[in-house]
Amino acid sequence: MRRVGLRRCSLILAALALVAVGCTDEDAASPATTVATTAPATDGSGWTPPECSVDQPAPVATTAVDGAPDDLVMTSFDDTPIRVHWFPQPDATADQPAPTVLMGPGWGLAGDTEAEAIGILGSVDIASLRTAGYNVLTWDPRGFGQSGGVATVNDAEHEGRDVQRLLDWVAEQPVAELDGPADPAVGMVGGSYGGGIQLVTAAIDCRVDAIVPIIAWHSLGTSLYKADTVKIGWAGTLADLPTGAVTDPHIESAYRDGTDTGVLSAEDEAWFLSRGPGDMVEQIEVPTLIVQGTVDTLFTLDEALTNLAILEANGVPSAMVWFCGGHGVCLTDPGVPERVAEASIAWLDRWVQRDESIDTGPRIDLIVQTGDRYTSEAFPEPVSSVDATGSGTLELAADGGSGPAKLPAGAAGLVDGIAVPITPAAADRSVDVPVAFGSDTLVIGAPQLELTYTGTTPDGDRPTRVFAQLVDDATGLVLDNQITPIAVELDGREHTVEVPLEVVSHLGAAGSSVTLQLVATTVAYAEPRLGGTVDFSGITVRLPVVDGLTLAERAAG
């Protein structure tokens, strides 16, 4: 383990908001005694909540914190001290208890203690949750803040079991509403790291009634290591932690190797892939509202769509909201960001309080660069595509690549200081393929790219890659700030590769156009092997066109 020095202001980290043990706790309860079973009851929606058998946990040991009346130190399953922050609903009593919401923080952060603060990155806040009738519990994840232990990136066997002990503690509180003995009525919210822990916890503990993971991920492989290429821009930021943070050595070694070679060691890659949620999403059985940012360059829209598809296939009540934000800078019209918090609380009211009168809105609520929202009851499948072809030769040089972006004059946000330097922008050195829109066209989904190419480059240890992005010709902005790494074989022979690009959400107005750019470098990913050229004899890009969505009325902000 390592204790990381302060390389950047901790305020920056506030902007990041980053194996099943079942519903029992074998270390905490010996012997385990089943004390309650939440019987399935068909809900008015036609959905049947899963059965939840709860083993009697051992009492949770806590100690008070001098000078911090809202704080306790909880002894977790392995004796690790976890700092807990408890904000009961002001009107809750033992006779009229309130349901509880657990709100996890972002990577590197302590749990929120600002009872009147406004949420960031699309998150809800303590004040709005208490006003809505909930007790709120926040905590410092192990390795961060005032908690002990080592941060292991939301590992189910460590951070996941910590949250299980938090649930045990909530069930002991007189003002906490219960679904049954040792089974609190509880939902979870939180962004980034606080979103990932929701997916892990819901997979291993049936007591969680509903979750709202915000700007979370499916796999650290597809999000941080797409096409076996280190997302070095964000990796550097995530490696810079406040003084006192304690993280697993794999985090430092992965960042070092990514910087030095552009790739991870097999050991580090396996470690990150084991962190979840990944396949654990298959185990989630509780209603899930997924909130994702269109311009999120750390955990892209594809991560959310992968999780949604799994939940849908398993018949789990689920919905998705997109907003212009997340781990990224919104350079277009953000619309009305407050709708994220409103949708989150409505979801909790519907599924934690089980209020069937609550309208949670359309299942799919998307936003495009104009700030307009489009809704439907199912994620739209492409009905056609807008295609373009081209060719050209790309020099594999370090200069003239994609990014960094420039922040418009007068614009400033909490995330901008870290996001802008690692945000893609139109390149000066690129192979370009223009794509024109003959009519108003809604492009939502992953564009498909086919390349036929021949290339050479000097020998070296770094991977051979090119990168693809789409640029709005009217604004000069990269669509949703997204760029995709593409593995190429530069051995002098002809090759063909077909890849999906990152998911975009774009309204192409009649007469407008975008340009596909193939570039050699980008601020978002580690530098690949340079020198030589790539001759693209055939380039075909297909933008997915959707239809049948409803243009939502734009509420006043």
Coordinates of C-alpha atoms in Angstrom, one line a residue:
M1 CA 0.0 0.0 0.0
R2 CA 1.1 3.6 -0.5
R3 CA 0.3 7.0 1.0
V4 CA -0.1 9.4 -1.8
G5 CA 1.2 13.0 -1.6
L6 CA -0.8 16.0 -2.7
R7 CA -0.1 16.8 -6.3
R8 CA -3.2 18.8 -7.0
C9 CA -5.7 20.8 -4.9
S10 CA -8.2 18.5 -3.2
L11 CA -11.0 20.7 -4.5
I12 CA -10.2 19.2 -7.9
L13 CA -11.0 15.8 -6.6
A14 CA -14.3 16.9 -5.3
A15 CA -15.2 17.3 -9.0
L16 CA -14.6 13.7 -9.7
A17 CA -17.4 12.5 -7.4
L18 CA -15.1 8.0 -8.8
V19 CA -17.2 -11.6 -5.2
A20 CA -20.4 -11.8 -3.8
V21 CA -20.9 -12.4 -0.1
G22 CA -24.7 -12.5 -0.5
C23 CA -27.0 -11.1 2.0
T24 CA -25.1 -12.7 4.9
D25 CA -22.1 -11.5 6.8
E26 CA -20.2 -14.6 7.9
D27 CA -17.5 -12.7 9.8
A28 CA -20.0 -10.5 11.6
A29 CA -22.6 -13.1 12.7
S30 CA -21.7 -16.5 14.2
P31 CA -23.7 -18.5 14.0
A32 CA -25.9 -16.9 11.3
T33 CA -29.6 -16.9 12.1
T34 CA -32.2 -16.0 9.6
V35 CA -34.5 -13.6 11.3
A36 CA -36.6 -12.3 8.4
T37 CA -37.7 -12.9 4.9
T38 CA -39.2 -10.1 2.8
A39 CA -42.0 -11.9 1.0
P40 CA -42.3 -11.1 -2.7
A41 CA -45.3 -8.8 -3.3
T42 CA -46.4 -8.0 -6.8
D43 CA -46.1 -4.3 -7.3
G44 CA -48.7 -2.3 -9.3
S45 CA -46.2 -2.1 -12.1
G46 CA -46.4 -5.9 -12.5
W47 CA -42.9 -6.3 -11.1
T48 CA -42.3 -8.7 -8.2
P49 CA -39.6 -7.6 -5.8
P50 CA -37.1 -10.4 -5.1
E51 CA -37.2 -12.4 -2.0
C52 CA -34.7 -11.2 0.6
S53 CA -33.6 -13.6 3.4
V54 CA -31.6 -11.7 6.0
D55 CA -29.2 -13.3 8.5
Q56 CA -29.0 -11.8 11.9
P57 CA -25.9 -9.7 11.9
A58 CA -23.7 -9.1 15.0
P59 CA -24.3 -5.7 16.6
V60 CA -22.3 -3.0 14.9
A61 CA -19.6 -1.5 17.1
T62 CA -19.3 2.3 16.8
T63 CA -17.7 5.1 18.8
A64 CA -18.6 8.8 18.9
V65 CA -16.2 11.4 17.4
D66 CA -15.4 14.3 19.8
G67 CA -16.5 17.6 18.3
A68 CA -18.4 16.0 15.4
P69 CA -22.0 15.3 16.5
D70 CA -23.0 13.8 13.1
D71 CA -20.0 11.4 13.0
L72 CA -19.3 7.9 14.3
V73 CA -16.5 5.5 13.7
M74 CA -17.8 2.1 12.7
T75 CA -15.8 -1.1 13.1
S76 CA -16.2 -2.9 9.8
F77 CA -16.1 -6.7 9.2
D78 CA -12.3 -6.9 9.2
D79 CA -11.9 -4.4 12.1
T80 CA -11.1 -1.5 9.7
P81 CA -12.4 1.8 11.1
I82 CA -14.9 3.5 8.8
R83 CA -15.9 7.1 9.4
V84 CA -19.7 7.5 9.2
H85 CA -21.8 10.7 8.9
W86 CA -25.4 10.4 10.0
F87 CA -28.1 12.9 9.1
P88 CA -31.5 11.6 10.3
Q89 CA -34.6 13.1 8.8
P90 CA -35.6 15.9 11.3
D91 CA -39.2 14.7 11.7
A92 CA -38.3 11.0 12.0
T93 CA -39.2 9.2 15.3
A94 CA -39.3 5.7 16.5
D95 CA -43.0 5.7 16.1
Q96 CA -42.8 7.3 12.6
P97 CA -39.4 6.2 11.2
A98 CA -38.1 7.3 7.8
P99 CA -36.5 5.4 5.0
T100 CA -32.8 5.9 4.5
V101 CA -30.5 6.8 1.6
L102 CA -26.8 5.9 1.5
M103 CA -24.8 8.4 -0.5
G104 CA -21.2 7.5 -1.4
P105 CA -18.6 10.0 -2.5
G106 CA -16.3 10.2 -5.5
W107 CA -12.9 8.7 -5.8
G108 CA -10.4 10.0 -3.2
L109 CA -13.1 11.9 -1.2
A110 CA -14.5 11.7 2.2
G111 CA -18.2 11.4 2.6
D112 CA -20.3 14.5 2.2
T113 CA -21.0 16.4 5.5
E114 CA -22.4 19.6 4.0
A115 CA -26.0 19.3 5.0
E116 CA -26.9 22.4 3.0
A117 CA -24.6 22.1 0.0
I118 CA -25.8 21.7 -3.6
G119 CA -24.9 18.4 -5.3
I120 CA -22.4 18.3 -8.1
L121 CA -22.0 16.2 -11.3
G122 CA -25.7 15.6 -11.4
S123 CA -25.8 14.2 -7.9
V124 CA -28.5 14.9 -5.3
D125 CA -27.5 16.4 -2.0
I126 CA -28.2 15.8 1.7
A127 CA -30.6 18.7 2.1
S128 CA -32.8 17.7 -0.8
L129 CA -33.0 14.1 0.4
R130 CA -33.9 15.1 3.9
T131 CA -36.5 17.4 2.6
A132 CA -37.9 14.5 0.6
G133 CA -38.3 12.5 3.8
Y134 CA -35.2 10.4 4.0
N135 CA -32.5 9.8 6.6
V136 CA -29.1 10.2 4.9
L137 CA -25.9 8.3 5.7
T138 CA -22.6 9.2 4.1
W139 CA -19.2 7.7 4.8
D140 CA -15.5 7.9 4.1
P141 CA -14.7 4.8 1.9
R142 CA -11.8 2.8 3.2
G143 CA -8.5 4.4 2.4
F144 CA -10.0 7.9 2.1
G145 CA -10.8 10.7 4.5
Q146 CA -10.8 9.6 8.1
S147 CA -11.3 5.9 7.4
G148 CA -8.6 3.3 7.8
G149 CA -7.7 0.5 5.4
V150 CA -6.6 0.5 1.8
A151 CA -8.7 1.7 -1.2
T152 CA -9.3 -1.3 -3.5
V153 CA -11.6 0.4 -6.1
N154 CA -15.0 -0.8 -4.8
D155 CA -14.0 -4.4 -4.4
A156 CA -17.0 -6.5 -3.3
E157 CA -14.9 -8.2 -0.7
H158 CA -13.8 -5.0 0.9
E159 CA -15.7 -1.8 0.1
G160 CA -18.8 -3.9 -0.7
R161 CA -18.7 -5.6 2.7
D162 CA -18.1 -2.2 4.4
V163 CA -21.4 -1.0 3.0
Q164 CA -23.1 -4.2 4.2
R165 CA -22.0 -3.3 7.7
L166 CA -23.4 0.2 7.2
L167 CA -26.8 -1.4 6.3
D168 CA -26.5 -3.5 9.5
W169 CA -26.0 -0.3 11.5
V170 CA -28.9 1.6 9.8
A171 CA -31.2 -1.3 10.7
E172 CA -30.3 -0.7 14.4
Q173 CA -31.4 2.9 14.3
P174 CA -34.8 3.6 15.9
V175 CA -35.6 6.4 13.4
A176 CA -34.9 4.1 10.4
E177 CA -37.8 2.5 8.7
L178 CA -37.4 -1.3 8.2
D179 CA -38.7 -3.7 5.6
G180 CA -38.1 -6.4 8.2
P181 CA -35.8 -7.2 11.1
A182 CA -32.2 -6.3 10.2
D183 CA -33.5 -5.1 6.8
P184 CA -33.8 -1.3 6.5
A185 CA -35.9 0.4 3.8
V186 CA -32.9 1.9 1.9
G187 CA -31.9 3.3 -1.4
M188 CA -28.5 4.5 -2.7
V189 CA -27.3 7.5 -4.6
G190 CA -23.9 9.0 -5.5
G191 CA -21.7 9.8 -8.4
S192 CA -18.6 8.2 -10.0
Y193 CA -17.0 6.1 -7.2
G194 CA -20.2 6.6 -5.3
G195 CA -22.1 5.2 -8.3
G196 CA -19.9 2.2 -8.7
I197 CA -20.4 1.1 -5.1
Q198 CA -24.1 1.1 -5.6
L199 CA -23.9 -1.5 -8.4
V200 CA -21.5 -3.6 -6.3
T201 CA -23.7 -3.4 -3.2
A202 CA -26.9 -4.1 -5.0
A203 CA -25.4 -7.2 -6.5
I204 CA -24.3 -8.7 -3.2
D205 CA -27.0 -7.5 -0.7
C206 CA -30.7 -7.9 -1.3
R207 CA -31.6 -5.3 1.4
V208 CA -31.0 -2.4 -1.0
D209 CA -34.4 -1.5 -2.4
A210 CA -33.3 0.9 -5.3
I211 CA -30.2 2.5 -6.7
V212 CA -29.4 5.6 -8.7
P213 CA -25.8 5.2 -10.0
I214 CA -24.6 8.5 -11.5
I215 CA -21.7 8.6 -14.0
A216 CA -20.7 5.1 -13.0
W217 CA -19.2 2.4 -15.1
H218 CA -19.6 -1.2 -16.2
S219 CA -16.0 -2.4 -16.6
L220 CA -12.7 -0.7 -15.8
G221 CA -11.3 -2.5 -18.8
T222 CA -13.6 -0.9 -21.4
S223 CA -13.7 2.4 -19.6
L224 CA -10.0 3.0 -18.6
Y225 CA -8.3 0.6 -21.0
K226 CA -10.3 0.7 -24.3
A227 CA -8.5 -1.1 -27.1
D228 CA -5.7 -1.9 -24.6
T229 CA -4.8 1.7 -24.5
V230 CA -4.4 3.6 -21.2
K231 CA -6.7 6.6 -20.8
I232 CA -3.7 8.6 -19.5
G233 CA -5.5 11.9 -19.1
W234 CA -7.9 10.6 -16.5
A235 CA -5.4 8.1 -15.1
G236 CA -3.1 10.9 -14.0
T237 CA -5.9 12.7 -12.3
L238 CA -7.2 9.7 -10.5
A239 CA -3.7 8.8 -9.3
D240 CA -3.3 12.3 -7.6
L241 CA -4.9 12.0 -4.2
P242 CA -5.1 14.1 -1.1
T243 CA -2.5 13.6 1.6
G244 CA -3.4 10.6 3.7
A245 CA -5.1 8.6 1.0
V246 CA -4.1 4.9 1.0
T247 CA -4.5 2.9 -2.2
D248 CA -3.6 -0.5 -3.5
P249 CA -0.2 -0.6 -5.2
H250 CA -1.8 -1.7 -8.5
I251 CA -3.2 1.9 -8.9
E252 CA 0.3 3.5 -8.8
S253 CA 1.9 0.8 -10.9
A254 CA -0.8 1.0 -13.6
Y255 CA -0.4 4.8 -13.8
R256 CA 3.4 4.4 -14.0
D257 CA 3.3 1.7 -16.7
G258 CA 0.6 3.7 -18.6
T259 CA 2.9 6.7 -18.7
D260 CA 6.0 4.8 -19.5
T261 CA 4.7 2.3 -22.1
G262 CA 1.1 3.2 -22.9
V263 CA -0.1 -0.3 -21.8
L264 CA -0.7 -2.1 -18.5
S265 CA 1.0 -5.2 -17.2
A266 CA -1.0 -8.4 -17.4
E267 CA -1.2 -8.4 -13.6
D268 CA -2.5 -4.9 -13.3
E269 CA -5.0 -5.4 -16.1
A270 CA -6.4 -8.5 -14.3
W271 CA -6.6 -6.6 -11.0
F272 CA -8.6 -3.8 -12.5
L273 CA -10.9 -6.2 -14.4
S274 CA -11.6 -8.0 -11.1
R275 CA -12.9 -4.9 -9.4
G276 CA -16.3 -4.9 -11.0
P277 CA -19.1 -4.2 -11.3
G278 CA -18.8 -6.0 -14.7
D279 CA -20.5 -9.4 -14.5
M280 CA -21.9 -8.6 -11.1
V281 CA -24.5 -6.4 -12.8
E282 CA -26.2 -9.8 -13.7
Q283 CA -26.9 -10.2 -10.0
I284 CA -28.7 -6.9 -9.5
E285 CA -32.5 -7.4 -9.0
V286 CA -33.6 -4.0 -7.7
P287 CA -34.9 -1.0 -9.6
T288 CA -32.1 1.0 -11.1
L289 CA -32.0 4.5 -12.5
I290 CA -28.8 5.0 -14.5
V291 CA -27.6 8.6 -14.9
Q292 CA -24.8 9.3 -17.4
G293 CA -23.1 12.3 -18.9
T294 CA -23.0 12.7 -22.6
V295 CA -19.6 14.5 -22.4
D296 CA -18.2 12.2 -19.8
T297 CA -14.8 11.1 -21.2
L298 CA -13.9 8.9 -18.2
F299 CA -17.0 6.7 -18.0
T300 CA -18.6 7.1 -21.5
L301 CA -22.2 6.4 -22.5
D302 CA -21.4 2.9 -23.6
E303 CA -20.7 1.9 -20.0
A304 CA -24.3 3.0 -19.1
L305 CA -25.8 1.3 -22.1
T306 CA -24.1 -2.0 -21.3
N307 CA -25.5 -2.0 -17.7
L308 CA -28.9 -1.0 -18.9
A309 CA -29.0 -3.9 -21.4
I310 CA -28.2 -6.4 -18.7
L311 CA -30.9 -5.1 -16.4
E312 CA -33.5 -5.1 -19.2
A313 CA -32.6 -8.6 -20.2
N314 CA -33.2 -9.7 -16.6
G315 CA -36.5 -7.9 -16.3
V316 CA -35.3 -5.5 -13.6
P317 CA -37.2 -2.1 -13.5
S318 CA -34.7 0.3 -15.0
A319 CA -34.5 3.7 -16.6
M320 CA -31.8 6.0 -18.0
V321 CA -31.2 9.8 -18.0
W322 CA -28.5 11.6 -19.9
F323 CA -27.2 15.0 -19.1
C324 CA -24.5 17.3 -20.4
G325 CA -21.8 16.8 -17.7
G326 CA -20.1 14.2 -15.7
H327 CA -16.3 13.6 -15.9
G328 CA -16.0 16.2 -18.6
V329 CA -16.7 19.7 -19.6
C330 CA -20.1 20.7 -21.2
L331 CA -19.2 23.0 -24.1
T332 CA -22.7 23.0 -25.5
D333 CA -26.2 23.9 -24.2
P334 CA -26.7 21.9 -20.9
G335 CA -30.5 22.2 -20.9
V336 CA -31.9 22.0 -17.4
P337 CA -29.4 20.0 -15.2
E338 CA -31.8 20.1 -12.2
R339 CA -33.9 17.4 -13.8
V340 CA -31.3 14.8 -12.7
A341 CA -31.8 15.5 -9.0
E342 CA -35.6 15.6 -9.6
A343 CA -35.6 12.3 -11.4
S344 CA -33.3 10.7 -8.8
I345 CA -35.6 11.6 -5.9
A346 CA -38.7 10.5 -7.8
W347 CA -37.0 7.1 -8.4
L348 CA -36.4 6.7 -4.7
D349 CA -39.9 7.8 -3.8
R350 CA -41.3 5.2 -6.2
W351 CA -39.2 2.3 -5.3
V352 CA -37.9 2.8 -1.7
Q353 CA -41.1 4.3 -0.3
R354 CA -43.1 2.2 -2.8
D355 CA -45.4 5.0 -3.6
E356 CA -47.2 3.8 -6.8
S357 CA -48.6 7.3 -7.4
I358 CA -45.1 8.7 -8.3
D359 CA -44.6 9.2 -12.0
T360 CA -40.9 8.5 -12.7
G361 CA -41.2 9.8 -16.2
P362 CA -40.1 8.2 -19.5
R363 CA -37.8 5.2 -19.2
I364 CA -35.3 6.8 -21.6
D365 CA -34.5 10.5 -21.3
L366 CA -31.7 11.7 -23.6
I367 CA -30.2 15.1 -24.4
V368 CA -28.4 16.4 -27.5
Q369 CA -26.0 19.3 -28.0
T370 CA -28.8 21.9 -28.4
G371 CA -30.0 21.2 -24.9
D372 CA -33.2 19.6 -26.2
R373 CA -34.3 16.3 -24.6
Y374 CA -35.8 13.3 -26.4
T375 CA -37.7 10.6 -24.6
S376 CA -39.0 7.1 -25.2
E377 CA -39.9 3.9 -23.4
A378 CA -37.0 2.0 -25.0
F379 CA -33.6 2.9 -26.1
P380 CA -33.8 3.7 -29.8
E381 CA -32.4 1.3 -32.3
P382 CA -31.0 2.7 -35.5
V383 CA -33.5 2.8 -38.4
S384 CA -30.9 3.9 -41.0
S385 CA -27.5 5.5 -41.2
V386 CA -25.8 8.5 -42.7
D387 CA -22.7 7.2 -44.5
A388 CA -19.5 8.7 -45.9
T389 CA -16.3 7.4 -47.5
G390 CA -12.9 8.7 -48.0
S391 CA -9.1 8.0 -48.0
G392 CA -5.9 9.6 -47.1
T393 CA -2.4 9.3 -45.5
L394 CA -1.8 10.0 -41.8
E395 CA 1.7 10.9 -40.6
L396 CA 2.4 9.4 -37.2
A397 CA 3.7 12.5 -35.6
A398 CA 3.3 13.8 -32.0
D399 CA 2.2 17.3 -32.9
G400 CA -1.1 18.4 -34.4
G401 CA -3.2 15.7 -32.7
S402 CA -6.5 16.0 -30.9
G403 CA -6.8 18.5 -28.1
P404 CA -6.6 20.0 -25.7
A405 CA -9.9 21.8 -25.8
K406 CA -10.3 25.5 -25.1
L407 CA -12.8 26.8 -22.6
P408 CA -15.1 29.5 -24.0
A409 CA -14.5 33.0 -22.5
G410 CA -16.5 33.5 -19.4
A411 CA -17.2 29.8 -18.9
A412 CA -16.0 28.1 -15.7
G413 CA -17.1 25.1 -13.8
L414 CA -15.9 22.9 -11.0
V415 CA -14.7 20.1 -13.3
D416 CA -13.4 22.4 -16.1
G417 CA -9.9 22.9 -14.6
I418 CA -9.1 19.2 -14.8
A419 CA -11.3 18.2 -17.8
V420 CA -10.3 20.8 -20.4
P421 CA -6.6 19.9 -20.6
I422 CA -7.5 16.2 -21.3
T423 CA -10.5 16.9 -23.6
P424 CA -10.2 16.2 -27.3
A425 CA -10.5 19.0 -29.8
A426 CA -10.3 19.4 -33.6
A427 CA -6.9 18.3 -34.9
D428 CA -4.5 20.1 -37.2
R429 CA -2.9 16.9 -38.5
S430 CA -5.6 14.4 -39.6
V431 CA -7.2 12.4 -42.3
D432 CA -10.7 13.9 -42.8
V433 CA -13.9 12.5 -44.1
P434 CA -16.9 14.9 -44.2
V435 CA -20.4 13.7 -43.4
A436 CA -23.3 15.9 -44.6
F437 CA -26.9 15.9 -43.3
G438 CA -29.5 16.4 -46.0
S439 CA -32.4 16.8 -43.4
D440 CA -32.8 17.1 -39.7
T441 CA -31.2 13.9 -38.4
L442 CA -31.1 12.5 -34.8
V443 CA -27.8 10.6 -34.4
I444 CA -27.8 8.6 -31.2
G445 CA -25.6 5.5 -30.6
A446 CA -22.2 4.2 -31.7
P447 CA -21.0 5.2 -35.2
Q448 CA -19.5 2.3 -37.1
L449 CA -16.1 2.8 -38.7
E450 CA -14.4 0.5 -41.3
L451 CA -10.8 1.1 -42.2
T452 CA -8.7 -0.5 -44.9
Y453 CA -5.1 0.5 -44.5
T454 CA -1.4 -0.2 -44.9
G455 CA 1.2 1.3 -42.6
T456 CA 4.7 1.1 -41.2
T457 CA 6.4 2.4 -38.1
P458 CA 9.7 1.9 -36.4
D459 CA 10.1 -0.9 -33.9
G460 CA 9.3 0.0 -30.3
D461 CA 7.5 -1.1 -27.1
R462 CA 4.5 1.3 -27.4
P463 CA 1.3 0.0 -29.0
T464 CA 0.4 0.9 -32.6
R465 CA -2.8 3.0 -32.5
V466 CA -4.7 5.6 -34.3
F467 CA -7.7 7.6 -32.9
A468 CA -11.0 8.6 -34.4
Q469 CA -13.3 11.5 -33.6
L470 CA -16.2 13.4 -35.1
V471 CA -16.1 17.2 -35.3
D472 CA -19.1 19.5 -35.6
D473 CA -18.2 21.7 -38.6
A474 CA -20.4 24.5 -37.4
T475 CA -18.9 24.8 -33.9
G476 CA -15.5 23.1 -34.3
L477 CA -16.3 21.0 -31.3
V478 CA -15.7 17.3 -31.1
L479 CA -19.0 15.5 -30.7
D480 CA -19.6 15.0 -27.0
N481 CA -15.8 15.3 -26.5
Q482 CA -15.5 11.6 -27.5
I483 CA -12.5 10.0 -29.2
T484 CA -11.9 6.3 -29.8
P485 CA -8.6 4.4 -29.9
I486 CA -8.2 1.9 -32.7
A487 CA -5.5 -0.9 -32.6
V488 CA -3.8 -1.1 -36.0
E489 CA -1.1 -3.5 -37.4
L490 CA 1.6 -1.5 -39.0
D491 CA 3.6 -4.3 -40.7
G492 CA 3.5 -3.0 -44.3
R493 CA 0.6 -5.3 -45.2
E494 CA -3.0 -4.4 -46.0
H495 CA -5.4 -4.9 -43.2
T496 CA -9.1 -4.1 -42.6
V497 CA -10.6 -3.3 -39.2
E498 CA -14.2 -2.6 -38.2
V499 CA -14.9 -0.9 -34.9
P500 CA -17.7 1.0 -33.1
L501 CA -16.8 4.5 -32.1
E502 CA -17.8 6.0 -28.7
V503 CA -21.6 6.6 -28.4
V504 CA -22.6 10.2 -29.4
S505 CA -25.9 12.1 -29.1
H506 CA -26.2 14.7 -31.8
L507 CA -28.9 16.5 -33.7
G508 CA -27.7 17.1 -37.3
A509 CA -29.6 20.0 -38.8
A510 CA -30.4 20.0 -42.5
G511 CA -27.5 21.4 -44.4
S512 CA -25.0 20.9 -41.5
S513 CA -22.1 18.5 -41.5
V514 CA -19.6 16.8 -39.2
T515 CA -16.1 15.5 -40.1
L516 CA -14.6 12.2 -39.2
Q517 CA -11.0 12.8 -38.2
L518 CA -8.3 10.1 -37.9
V519 CA -5.4 11.3 -35.8
A520 CA -2.1 10.0 -34.5
T521 CA -2.3 11.4 -30.9
T522 CA -4.7 12.8 -28.4
V523 CA -4.6 14.3 -24.9
A524 CA -7.1 11.7 -23.8
Y525 CA -4.9 8.6 -24.3
A526 CA -1.3 7.5 -23.8
E527 CA 1.0 8.3 -26.7
P528 CA 1.3 5.4 -29.1
R529 CA 4.3 4.4 -31.2
L530 CA 5.1 7.2 -33.6
G531 CA 7.1 7.6 -36.8
G532 CA 6.1 6.3 -40.2
T533 CA 2.7 6.7 -41.9
V534 CA -0.6 5.0 -42.3
D535 CA -2.2 5.0 -45.8
F536 CA -6.0 4.6 -45.5
S537 CA -7.1 3.3 -48.9
G538 CA -10.7 2.9 -47.7
I539 CA -12.6 4.7 -44.9
T540 CA -16.3 4.2 -44.3
V541 CA -18.1 5.8 -41.4
R542 CA -21.8 5.1 -40.7
L543 CA -23.7 7.4 -38.3
P544 CA -26.7 5.7 -36.6
V545 CA -30.0 7.5 -37.3
V546 CA -32.9 7.0 -34.9
D547 CA -36.6 7.9 -35.0
G548 CA -39.7 7.6 -33.0
L549 CA -38.6 9.6 -30.0
T550 CA -40.6 12.4 -28.4
L551 CA -39.2 15.9 -28.1
A552 CA -39.7 16.8 -24.5
E553 CA -41.0 20.2 -23.4
R554 CA -38.1 22.3 -22.1
A555 CA -38.9 23.4 -18.6
A556 CA -37.6 26.8 -17.4
G557 CA -34.3 26.5 -15.7

